[in-house]
């Protein structure tokens, strides 16, 4: 898939996924891959700058959790501002989708 | 073998370094990496593959860093804040470094010492090398002037040009732009207000004066008319002579300058003190007034080349001119060739050039060896703190921080060495330099501590530091911290046994051996030539030369006038109230002579002797032996009143008498001699033995034989217009003033010159030997220091790397000192190999210096034994600190680590 499209879709996808419940980096990547049927493949490392950007905007919150094996993981959850941002982004993507669909019919 | 944890650790270090201080981000990325690897392992993937895949998916740390920097741009910090932070960091590191250095103060002082010694030696050697090969006299700063003279196998006196030859070269060679004839070496006896003096002069043409930019302080330079052969003699005084002998008389120009031989010249000027041509001359005379005797040529020519002409092209032209000289001319007979030699090379002693090269090469070796030793000690320091270093790295402290700390350590030591060198150089430099000077060393070969020396010392310290840190930095970059922690043993166990350490040590010991043997044989030679062997109290015997040339009508050899004048001067000296004895001699102890007389008891054997049966011969006055305080073992000295005809009475030394007439009384026996360069066809001269003296060093410290034969002066044979005079007083050394006064009392035209003592003359003769001995000793001390550092670091390293092995052995009942003895044995093998290699090299080195040796074989068992013993002692002492470390090993700790 086009790199620019992948980059542009990263934020709404992460927000949408976190709307389903809190998660951590590795799990987010696996989930996106599974749900896209393998069509959306991110360079794993690139996820984290996006997560940190969303966190700095206040759209998501983060906390460190110690797992059973003693390993630490950073969990992210959707914040209130994030829900609002998700709505706006969904609306934008719907508009893009509708326009594209109309053009295809013609 | 793949270690997953270690790989993750390394990945973390790389990422942390790329992402600067964002440890939380690194933690998060590591968690991701581990999750990914865990998943793959669960699916049955090999750990190495799993790690590689996970690493690839996360992407290169640099790209990650770029993304994060876009997200969190680094705020711009004002320069004042940055400078302050840097200052704080530097101060902190510096204090930390000082503490660390203090903890190992003995080792670091050793390091500082080796650095400082190497820097000082290198600075002085470079300065000598630089001035020897690149230094130029003030009058020729660009090195344009060449000296036209002859080259070939001939005595030094035959290498100058006669007037006709100078003119022929000038006419026949058009490749030269300046052609300025001179007489570079000339000495004269001159009457000054202080009395008769022997002065050094040079003949200089007006063209040469222009060439060397001579500008008089008073009066005028020479003019073209004064270059014409036979023109009236004019002289220009040096400021020093004007001041010392004429009291800076402002009306000196136009006054007569009186030669002791009776001739006079007119003083036309005074040259300033800054004008030193060709060296420190007392005065200059007009070139046109120089005498011309083809048998004794005294001329040289200063030339410069025309643009585009090479030295080789000019020499071809000059030799074409030479080929047209008559076949019977001395130059053609001796097969000499005309050569253009750069002025500086012409004036420099060949041995100075060799010593400059050797010194420079040696000092470079020393700098390199000291750097290698310093690097070794630094590595040793790391090995000592290996657990600390490994733990620091494992905790995620960037390796750059450890490298920075190392650079601070080495930098501080190098800075200390530079400061120490700068403090010592102004004193040690001239001292070392002075020792390399030999007679007639040109004035521009001097040492002045300048800013460039300071910069060089600092530069060398920086360079040494740079070379030193290379190996420790490599260790830090490649040290496997995980392995160090896991095994709790050295990260580079093999490094201590590395071939380079052993090779370095072997080379150092070989170098030390060579220097030790060289210094040993030179010291032994000095001892052999010491006062003990002279056979006379050389320090308290005055020695000088008396010239009565001025008494003769032509300034030459008028035998009767000379003899009368010389004996009159001698009687005046003897009449001094304190004189024990005074004597004259035409050849003198103190200088080094080749044996100048062949002898045989049968006159028929004299021509077949070759170099055997040769002795030092001199004509002397009757009190010669009393003046030198050499006692008679048989007979007595001769009387000065001797018949004109018949055999001369002679005095010989004890050993010669015993060899010629073993077990018999030598007195009254006849010996046949042939003196000097007389041909075999000359009739042998009979002498009758009148006395036998105890052996003494008659033919000088470097004389090939100590056998000697003395006869009185023959009344009608020329005594020469100058003779050596020896005076011994009742108390102490006779003063020069009193002897000079006595000589002037005999005749004001007679002069005394080269006032000295026999000891001073011997020391002057020995100066090349003493120079070599002192320099070799300095380098020997430095080499011993380096070797001690090398052996110390190697043995201590070995103990540190084999801690566990030694611990277990000690736990099993092994005693520390036994273990130490066992492992030092392996070092002994290296030391012995080094000594062996060094001895082999010394054979060639000492042979090359053979001309300086006297009374000692290059393979003197005592010297070789002492050197080997000394090195073994140094090795044993340098090994001792490792015993202390071995004793501190705790066997329980070692057992626990198993």
PDB file of N, CA, C and O in Angstrom, chain A residues 24-27 29-30 33 42-54 56 64 71-76, chain B residues 22 24-25 27-32 34-40 54 56-60 63-64 67-68 71-72:
ATOM      1  N   UNK A  24      -1.192  -2.079  23.933  1.00  0.00           N
ATOM      2  CA  UNK A  24       0.209  -1.641  23.885  1.00  0.00           C
ATOM      3  C   UNK A  24       0.741  -1.798  22.469  1.00  0.00           C
ATOM      4  O   UNK A  24       0.093  -2.424  21.616  1.00  0.00           O
ATOM      5  N   UNK A  25       1.921  -1.214  22.217  1.00  0.00           N
ATOM      6  CA  UNK A  25       2.451  -1.078  20.862  1.00  0.00           C
ATOM      7  C   UNK A  25       2.411  -2.333  20.032  1.00  0.00           C
ATOM      8  O   UNK A  25       1.842  -2.353  18.938  1.00  0.00           O
ATOM      9  N   UNK A  26       3.004  -3.398  20.552  1.00  0.00           N
ATOM     10  CA  UNK A  26       3.119  -4.619  19.774  1.00  0.00           C
ATOM     11  C   UNK A  26       1.746  -5.162  19.420  1.00  0.00           C
ATOM     12  O   UNK A  26       1.472  -5.580  18.291  1.00  0.00           O
ATOM     13  N   UNK A  27       0.851  -5.113  20.424  1.00  0.00           N
ATOM     14  CA  UNK A  27      -0.502  -5.632  20.225  1.00  0.00           C
ATOM     15  C   UNK A  27      -1.255  -4.815  19.171  1.00  0.00           C
ATOM     16  O   UNK A  27      -1.971  -5.362  18.336  1.00  0.00           O
ATOM     17  N   UNK A  29      -0.014  -3.215  16.612  1.00  0.00           N
ATOM     18  CA  UNK A  29       0.481  -3.566  15.269  1.00  0.00           C
ATOM     19  C   UNK A  29      -0.101  -4.890  14.802  1.00  0.00           C
ATOM     20  O   UNK A  29      -0.559  -5.032  13.659  1.00  0.00           O
ATOM     21  N   UNK A  30      -0.091  -5.867  15.707  1.00  0.00           N
ATOM     22  CA  UNK A  30      -0.611  -7.197  15.352  1.00  0.00           C
ATOM     23  C   UNK A  30      -2.097  -7.107  14.972  1.00  0.00           C
ATOM     24  O   UNK A  30      -2.549  -7.729  14.000  1.00  0.00           O
ATOM     25  N   UNK A  33      -2.642  -5.455  11.607  1.00  0.00           N
ATOM     26  CA  UNK A  33      -2.256  -6.393  10.545  1.00  0.00           C
ATOM     27  C   UNK A  33      -3.356  -7.431  10.334  1.00  0.00           C
ATOM     28  O   UNK A  33      -3.721  -7.747   9.205  1.00  0.00           O
ATOM     29  N   UNK A  42       3.003  -1.949   8.844  1.00  0.00           N
ATOM     30  CA  UNK A  42       3.798  -0.794   9.290  1.00  0.00           C
ATOM     31  C   UNK A  42       5.195  -1.260   9.679  1.00  0.00           C
ATOM     32  O   UNK A  42       5.368  -2.388  10.146  1.00  0.00           O
ATOM     33  N   UNK A  43       6.168  -0.330   9.518  1.00  0.00           N
ATOM     34  CA  UNK A  43       7.473  -0.570  10.155  1.00  0.00           C
ATOM     35  C   UNK A  43       7.200  -0.369  11.642  1.00  0.00           C
ATOM     36  O   UNK A  43       6.743   0.701  12.048  1.00  0.00           O
ATOM     37  N   UNK A  44       7.472  -1.445  12.418  1.00  0.00           N
ATOM     38  CA  UNK A  44       7.045  -1.412  13.832  1.00  0.00           C
ATOM     39  C   UNK A  44       7.475  -0.153  14.566  1.00  0.00           C
ATOM     40  O   UNK A  44       6.706   0.454  15.298  1.00  0.00           O
ATOM     41  N   UNK A  45       8.747   0.219  14.325  1.00  0.00           N
ATOM     42  CA  UNK A  45       9.297   1.355  15.070  1.00  0.00           C
ATOM     43  C   UNK A  45       8.550   2.643  14.809  1.00  0.00           C
ATOM     44  O   UNK A  45       8.535   3.549  15.655  1.00  0.00           O
ATOM     45  N   UNK A  46       7.944   2.759  13.636  1.00  0.00           N
ATOM     46  CA  UNK A  46       7.289   4.014  13.262  1.00  0.00           C
ATOM     47  C   UNK A  46       5.993   4.254  14.024  1.00  0.00           C
ATOM     48  O   UNK A  46       5.445   5.341  14.017  1.00  0.00           O
ATOM     49  N   UNK A  47       5.466   3.186  14.641  1.00  0.00           N
ATOM     50  CA  UNK A  47       4.219   3.318  15.411  1.00  0.00           C
ATOM     51  C   UNK A  47       4.438   4.246  16.609  1.00  0.00           C
ATOM     52  O   UNK A  47       3.572   5.045  16.955  1.00  0.00           O
ATOM     53  N   UNK A  48       5.614   4.119  17.229  1.00  0.00           N
ATOM     54  CA  UNK A  48       5.833   4.802  18.507  1.00  0.00           C
ATOM     55  C   UNK A  48       5.880   6.322  18.394  1.00  0.00           C
ATOM     56  O   UNK A  48       5.287   7.004  19.233  1.00  0.00           O
ATOM     57  N   UNK A  49       6.525   6.880  17.372  1.00  0.00           N
ATOM     58  CA  UNK A  49       6.434   8.343  17.236  1.00  0.00           C
ATOM     59  C   UNK A  49       4.981   8.808  17.123  1.00  0.00           C
ATOM     60  O   UNK A  49       4.607   9.830  17.704  1.00  0.00           O
ATOM     61  N   UNK A  50       4.140   8.007  16.401  1.00  0.00           N
ATOM     62  CA  UNK A  50       2.721   8.396  16.246  1.00  0.00           C
ATOM     63  C   UNK A  50       2.025   8.342  17.602  1.00  0.00           C
ATOM     64  O   UNK A  50       1.296   9.270  17.988  1.00  0.00           O
ATOM     65  N   UNK A  51       2.277   7.255  18.346  1.00  0.00           N
ATOM     66  CA  UNK A  51       1.658   7.125  19.675  1.00  0.00           C
ATOM     67  C   UNK A  51       2.051   8.288  20.579  1.00  0.00           C
ATOM     68  O   UNK A  51       1.209   8.873  21.268  1.00  0.00           O
ATOM     69  N   UNK A  52       3.351   8.639  20.533  1.00  0.00           N
ATOM     70  CA  UNK A  52       3.823   9.730  21.402  1.00  0.00           C
ATOM     71  C   UNK A  52       3.248  11.070  20.973  1.00  0.00           C
ATOM     72  O   UNK A  52       2.973  11.928  21.804  1.00  0.00           O
ATOM     73  N   UNK A  53       3.046  11.217  19.657  1.00  0.00           N
ATOM     74  CA  UNK A  53       2.438  12.469  19.181  1.00  0.00           C
ATOM     75  C   UNK A  53       1.002  12.583  19.682  1.00  0.00           C
ATOM     76  O   UNK A  53       0.579  13.618  20.163  1.00  0.00           O
ATOM     77  N   UNK A  54       0.266  11.461  19.576  1.00  0.00           N
ATOM     78  CA  UNK A  54      -1.144  11.454  20.024  1.00  0.00           C
ATOM     79  C   UNK A  54      -1.206  11.728  21.535  1.00  0.00           C
ATOM     80  O   UNK A  54      -2.076  12.458  22.018  1.00  0.00           O
ATOM     81  N   UNK A  56       1.026  13.422  23.255  1.00  0.00           N
ATOM     82  CA  UNK A  56       1.362  14.813  23.536  1.00  0.00           C
ATOM     83  C   UNK A  56       0.195  15.748  23.221  1.00  0.00           C
ATOM     84  O   UNK A  56       0.086  16.815  23.811  1.00  0.00           O
ATOM     85  N   UNK A  64       2.429   2.553  32.508  1.00  0.00           N
ATOM     86  CA  UNK A  64       3.315   1.389  32.494  1.00  0.00           C
ATOM     87  C   UNK A  64       2.670   0.278  33.326  1.00  0.00           C
ATOM     88  O   UNK A  64       2.192   0.526  34.433  1.00  0.00           O
ATOM     89  N   UNK A  71       7.855  -8.438  33.047  1.00  0.00           N
ATOM     90  CA  UNK A  71       8.180  -7.487  31.981  1.00  0.00           C
ATOM     91  C   UNK A  71       7.293  -6.278  32.028  1.00  0.00           C
ATOM     92  O   UNK A  71       6.111  -6.370  32.379  1.00  0.00           O
ATOM     93  N   UNK A  72       7.828  -5.116  31.661  1.00  0.00           N
ATOM     94  CA  UNK A  72       7.042  -3.876  31.668  1.00  0.00           C
ATOM     95  C   UNK A  72       6.500  -3.603  30.273  1.00  0.00           C
ATOM     96  O   UNK A  72       7.187  -3.858  29.285  1.00  0.00           O
ATOM     97  N   UNK A  73       5.255  -3.129  30.236  1.00  0.00           N
ATOM     98  CA  UNK A  73       4.682  -2.732  28.937  1.00  0.00           C
ATOM     99  C   UNK A  73       3.969  -1.411  29.122  1.00  0.00           C
ATOM    100  O   UNK A  73       3.390  -1.150  30.181  1.00  0.00           O
ATOM    101  N   UNK A  74       3.988  -0.596  28.083  1.00  0.00           N
ATOM    102  CA  UNK A  74       3.319   0.698  28.173  1.00  0.00           C
ATOM    103  C   UNK A  74       1.963   0.570  27.464  1.00  0.00           C
ATOM    104  O   UNK A  74       1.932   0.289  26.256  1.00  0.00           O
ATOM    105  N   UNK A  75       0.882   0.721  28.240  1.00  0.00           N
ATOM    106  CA  UNK A  75      -0.477   0.606  27.692  1.00  0.00           C
ATOM    107  C   UNK A  75      -1.028   1.978  27.352  1.00  0.00           C
ATOM    108  O   UNK A  75      -0.833   2.933  28.097  1.00  0.00           O
ATOM    109  N   UNK A  76      -1.710   2.033  26.227  1.00  0.00           N
ATOM    110  CA  UNK A  76      -2.328   3.300  25.786  1.00  0.00           C
ATOM    111  C   UNK A  76      -3.851   3.137  25.801  1.00  0.00           C
ATOM    112  O   UNK A  76      -4.372   2.078  25.461  1.00  0.00           O
TER     113      UNK A  76
ATOM    114  N   UNK B  22      16.534   9.546  25.942  1.00  0.00           N
ATOM    115  CA  UNK B  22      15.133   9.146  26.115  1.00  0.00           C
ATOM    116  C   UNK B  22      15.049   7.667  26.505  1.00  0.00           C
ATOM    117  O   UNK B  22      14.711   6.800  25.704  1.00  0.00           O
ATOM    118  N   UNK B  24      12.924   6.172  28.490  1.00  0.00           N
ATOM    119  CA  UNK B  24      11.583   5.586  28.507  1.00  0.00           C
ATOM    120  C   UNK B  24      11.197   5.059  27.135  1.00  0.00           C
ATOM    121  O   UNK B  24      10.584   4.002  26.992  1.00  0.00           O
ATOM    122  N   UNK B  25      11.620   5.814  26.100  1.00  0.00           N
ATOM    123  CA  UNK B  25      11.317   5.379  24.738  1.00  0.00           C
ATOM    124  C   UNK B  25      12.069   4.071  24.441  1.00  0.00           C
ATOM    125  O   UNK B  25      11.513   3.141  23.862  1.00  0.00           O
ATOM    126  N   UNK B  27      13.035   1.868  26.573  1.00  0.00           N
ATOM    127  CA  UNK B  27      12.376   0.791  27.330  1.00  0.00           C
ATOM    128  C   UNK B  27      11.181   0.250  26.560  1.00  0.00           C
ATOM    129  O   UNK B  27      10.965  -0.961  26.457  1.00  0.00           O
ATOM    130  N   UNK B  28      10.432   1.177  26.026  1.00  0.00           N
ATOM    131  CA  UNK B  28       9.209   0.781  25.316  1.00  0.00           C
ATOM    132  C   UNK B  28       9.543  -0.012  24.040  1.00  0.00           C
ATOM    133  O   UNK B  28       8.945  -1.045  23.756  1.00  0.00           O
ATOM    134  N   UNK B  29      10.572   0.485  23.345  1.00  0.00           N
ATOM    135  CA  UNK B  29      10.976  -0.214  22.123  1.00  0.00           C
ATOM    136  C   UNK B  29      11.529  -1.596  22.454  1.00  0.00           C
ATOM    137  O   UNK B  29      11.296  -2.568  21.728  1.00  0.00           O
ATOM    138  N   UNK B  30      12.265  -1.674  23.573  1.00  0.00           N
ATOM    139  CA  UNK B  30      12.829  -2.970  23.978  1.00  0.00           C
ATOM    140  C   UNK B  30      11.706  -3.952  24.302  1.00  0.00           C
ATOM    141  O   UNK B  30      11.755  -5.142  23.947  1.00  0.00           O
ATOM    142  N   UNK B  31      10.669  -3.426  24.980  1.00  0.00           N
ATOM    143  CA  UNK B  31       9.528  -4.277  25.315  1.00  0.00           C
ATOM    144  C   UNK B  31       8.895  -4.836  24.040  1.00  0.00           C
ATOM    145  O   UNK B  31       8.548  -6.015  23.941  1.00  0.00           O
ATOM    146  N   UNK B  32       8.811  -3.947  23.024  1.00  0.00           N
ATOM    147  CA  UNK B  32       8.254  -4.356  21.737  1.00  0.00           C
ATOM    148  C   UNK B  32       9.119  -5.459  21.109  1.00  0.00           C
ATOM    149  O   UNK B  32       8.612  -6.483  20.645  1.00  0.00           O
ATOM    150  N   UNK B  34      11.158  -7.508  22.535  1.00  0.00           N
ATOM    151  CA  UNK B  34      11.057  -8.757  23.292  1.00  0.00           C
ATOM    152  C   UNK B  34       9.737  -9.470  22.984  1.00  0.00           C
ATOM    153  O   UNK B  34       9.695 -10.692  22.843  1.00  0.00           O
ATOM    154  N   UNK B  35       8.632  -8.698  22.893  1.00  0.00           N
ATOM    155  CA  UNK B  35       7.321  -9.297  22.555  1.00  0.00           C
ATOM    156  C   UNK B  35       7.395 -10.030  21.226  1.00  0.00           C
ATOM    157  O   UNK B  35       6.931 -11.167  21.079  1.00  0.00           O
ATOM    158  N   UNK B  36       8.008  -9.339  20.258  1.00  0.00           N
ATOM    159  CA  UNK B  36       8.102  -9.907  18.916  1.00  0.00           C
ATOM    160  C   UNK B  36       8.921 -11.201  18.933  1.00  0.00           C
ATOM    161  O   UNK B  36       8.523 -12.230  18.374  1.00  0.00           O
ATOM    162  N   UNK B  37      10.079 -11.130  19.611  1.00  0.00           N
ATOM    163  CA  UNK B  37      10.962 -12.300  19.665  1.00  0.00           C
ATOM    164  C   UNK B  37      10.241 -13.463  20.362  1.00  0.00           C
ATOM    165  O   UNK B  37      10.280 -14.615  19.903  1.00  0.00           O
ATOM    166  N   UNK B  38       9.554 -13.143  21.427  1.00  0.00           N
ATOM    167  CA  UNK B  38       8.839 -14.168  22.206  1.00  0.00           C
ATOM    168  C   UNK B  38       7.825 -14.909  21.323  1.00  0.00           C
ATOM    169  O   UNK B  38       7.733 -16.135  21.335  1.00  0.00           O
ATOM    170  N   UNK B  39       7.109 -14.116  20.537  1.00  0.00           N
ATOM    171  CA  UNK B  39       6.114 -14.701  19.624  1.00  0.00           C
ATOM    172  C   UNK B  39       6.770 -15.654  18.635  1.00  0.00           C
ATOM    173  O   UNK B  39       6.285 -16.747  18.371  1.00  0.00           O
ATOM    174  N   UNK B  40       7.884 -15.200  18.101  1.00  0.00           N
ATOM    175  CA  UNK B  40       8.576 -16.000  17.086  1.00  0.00           C
ATOM    176  C   UNK B  40       9.140 -17.284  17.696  1.00  0.00           C
ATOM    177  O   UNK B  40       9.099 -18.354  17.087  1.00  0.00           O
ATOM    178  N   UNK B  54      12.970  -9.321  14.321  1.00  0.00           N
ATOM    179  CA  UNK B  54      12.371  -8.310  15.206  1.00  0.00           C
ATOM    180  C   UNK B  54      13.103  -6.980  15.058  1.00  0.00           C
ATOM    181  O   UNK B  54      12.493  -5.911  15.022  1.00  0.00           O
ATOM    182  N   UNK B  56      14.742  -5.951  12.426  1.00  0.00           N
ATOM    183  CA  UNK B  56      14.419  -5.359  11.118  1.00  0.00           C
ATOM    184  C   UNK B  56      13.070  -4.665  11.141  1.00  0.00           C
ATOM    185  O   UNK B  56      12.896  -3.579  10.607  1.00  0.00           O
ATOM    186  N   UNK B  57      12.115  -5.318  11.792  1.00  0.00           N
ATOM    187  CA  UNK B  57      10.752  -4.744  11.827  1.00  0.00           C
ATOM    188  C   UNK B  57      10.740  -3.423  12.564  1.00  0.00           C
ATOM    189  O   UNK B  57       9.998  -2.516  12.209  1.00  0.00           O
ATOM    190  N   UNK B  58      11.542  -3.339  13.623  1.00  0.00           N
ATOM    191  CA  UNK B  58      11.559  -2.080  14.374  1.00  0.00           C
ATOM    192  C   UNK B  58      12.234  -0.964  13.575  1.00  0.00           C
ATOM    193  O   UNK B  58      11.969   0.206  13.785  1.00  0.00           O
ATOM    194  N   UNK B  59      13.097  -1.373  12.652  1.00  0.00           N
ATOM    195  CA  UNK B  59      13.747  -0.365  11.807  1.00  0.00           C
ATOM    196  C   UNK B  59      15.041   0.129  12.417  1.00  0.00           C
ATOM    197  O   UNK B  59      15.279  -0.019  13.613  1.00  0.00           O
ATOM    198  N   UNK B  60      15.914   0.760  11.597  1.00  0.00           N
ATOM    199  CA  UNK B  60      17.216   1.227  12.081  1.00  0.00           C
ATOM    200  C   UNK B  60      17.062   2.335  13.127  1.00  0.00           C
ATOM    201  O   UNK B  60      16.187   3.201  12.962  1.00  0.00           O
ATOM    202  N   UNK B  63      16.854   6.022  11.911  1.00  0.00           N
ATOM    203  CA  UNK B  63      15.589   6.495  11.333  1.00  0.00           C
ATOM    204  C   UNK B  63      14.578   6.771  12.429  1.00  0.00           C
ATOM    205  O   UNK B  63      13.826   7.749  12.378  1.00  0.00           O
ATOM    206  N   UNK B  64      14.564   5.882  13.438  1.00  0.00           N
ATOM    207  CA  UNK B  64      13.668   6.098  14.580  1.00  0.00           C
ATOM    208  C   UNK B  64      13.974   7.431  15.246  1.00  0.00           C
ATOM    209  O   UNK B  64      13.067   8.210  15.577  1.00  0.00           O
ATOM    210  N   UNK B  67      12.575  10.376  13.407  1.00  0.00           N
ATOM    211  CA  UNK B  67      11.124  10.531  13.628  1.00  0.00           C
ATOM    212  C   UNK B  67      10.856  11.189  14.974  1.00  0.00           C
ATOM    213  O   UNK B  67      10.026  12.080  15.102  1.00  0.00           O
ATOM    214  N   UNK B  68      11.580  10.714  16.002  1.00  0.00           N
ATOM    215  CA  UNK B  68      11.366  11.269  17.343  1.00  0.00           C
ATOM    216  C   UNK B  68      11.815  12.719  17.424  1.00  0.00           C
ATOM    217  O   UNK B  68      11.226  13.525  18.123  1.00  0.00           O
ATOM    218  N   UNK B  71       9.313  14.898  16.203  1.00  0.00           N
ATOM    219  CA  UNK B  71       8.215  14.990  17.179  1.00  0.00           C
ATOM    220  C   UNK B  71       8.592  15.885  18.349  1.00  0.00           C
ATOM    221  O   UNK B  71       7.813  16.712  18.815  1.00  0.00           O
ATOM    222  N   UNK B  72       9.800  15.700  18.825  1.00  0.00           N
ATOM    223  CA  UNK B  72      10.269  16.492  19.981  1.00  0.00           C
ATOM    224  C   UNK B  72      11.561  17.206  19.601  1.00  0.00           C
ATOM    225  O   UNK B  72      12.654  16.742  19.929  1.00  0.00           O
TER     226      UNK B  72
END
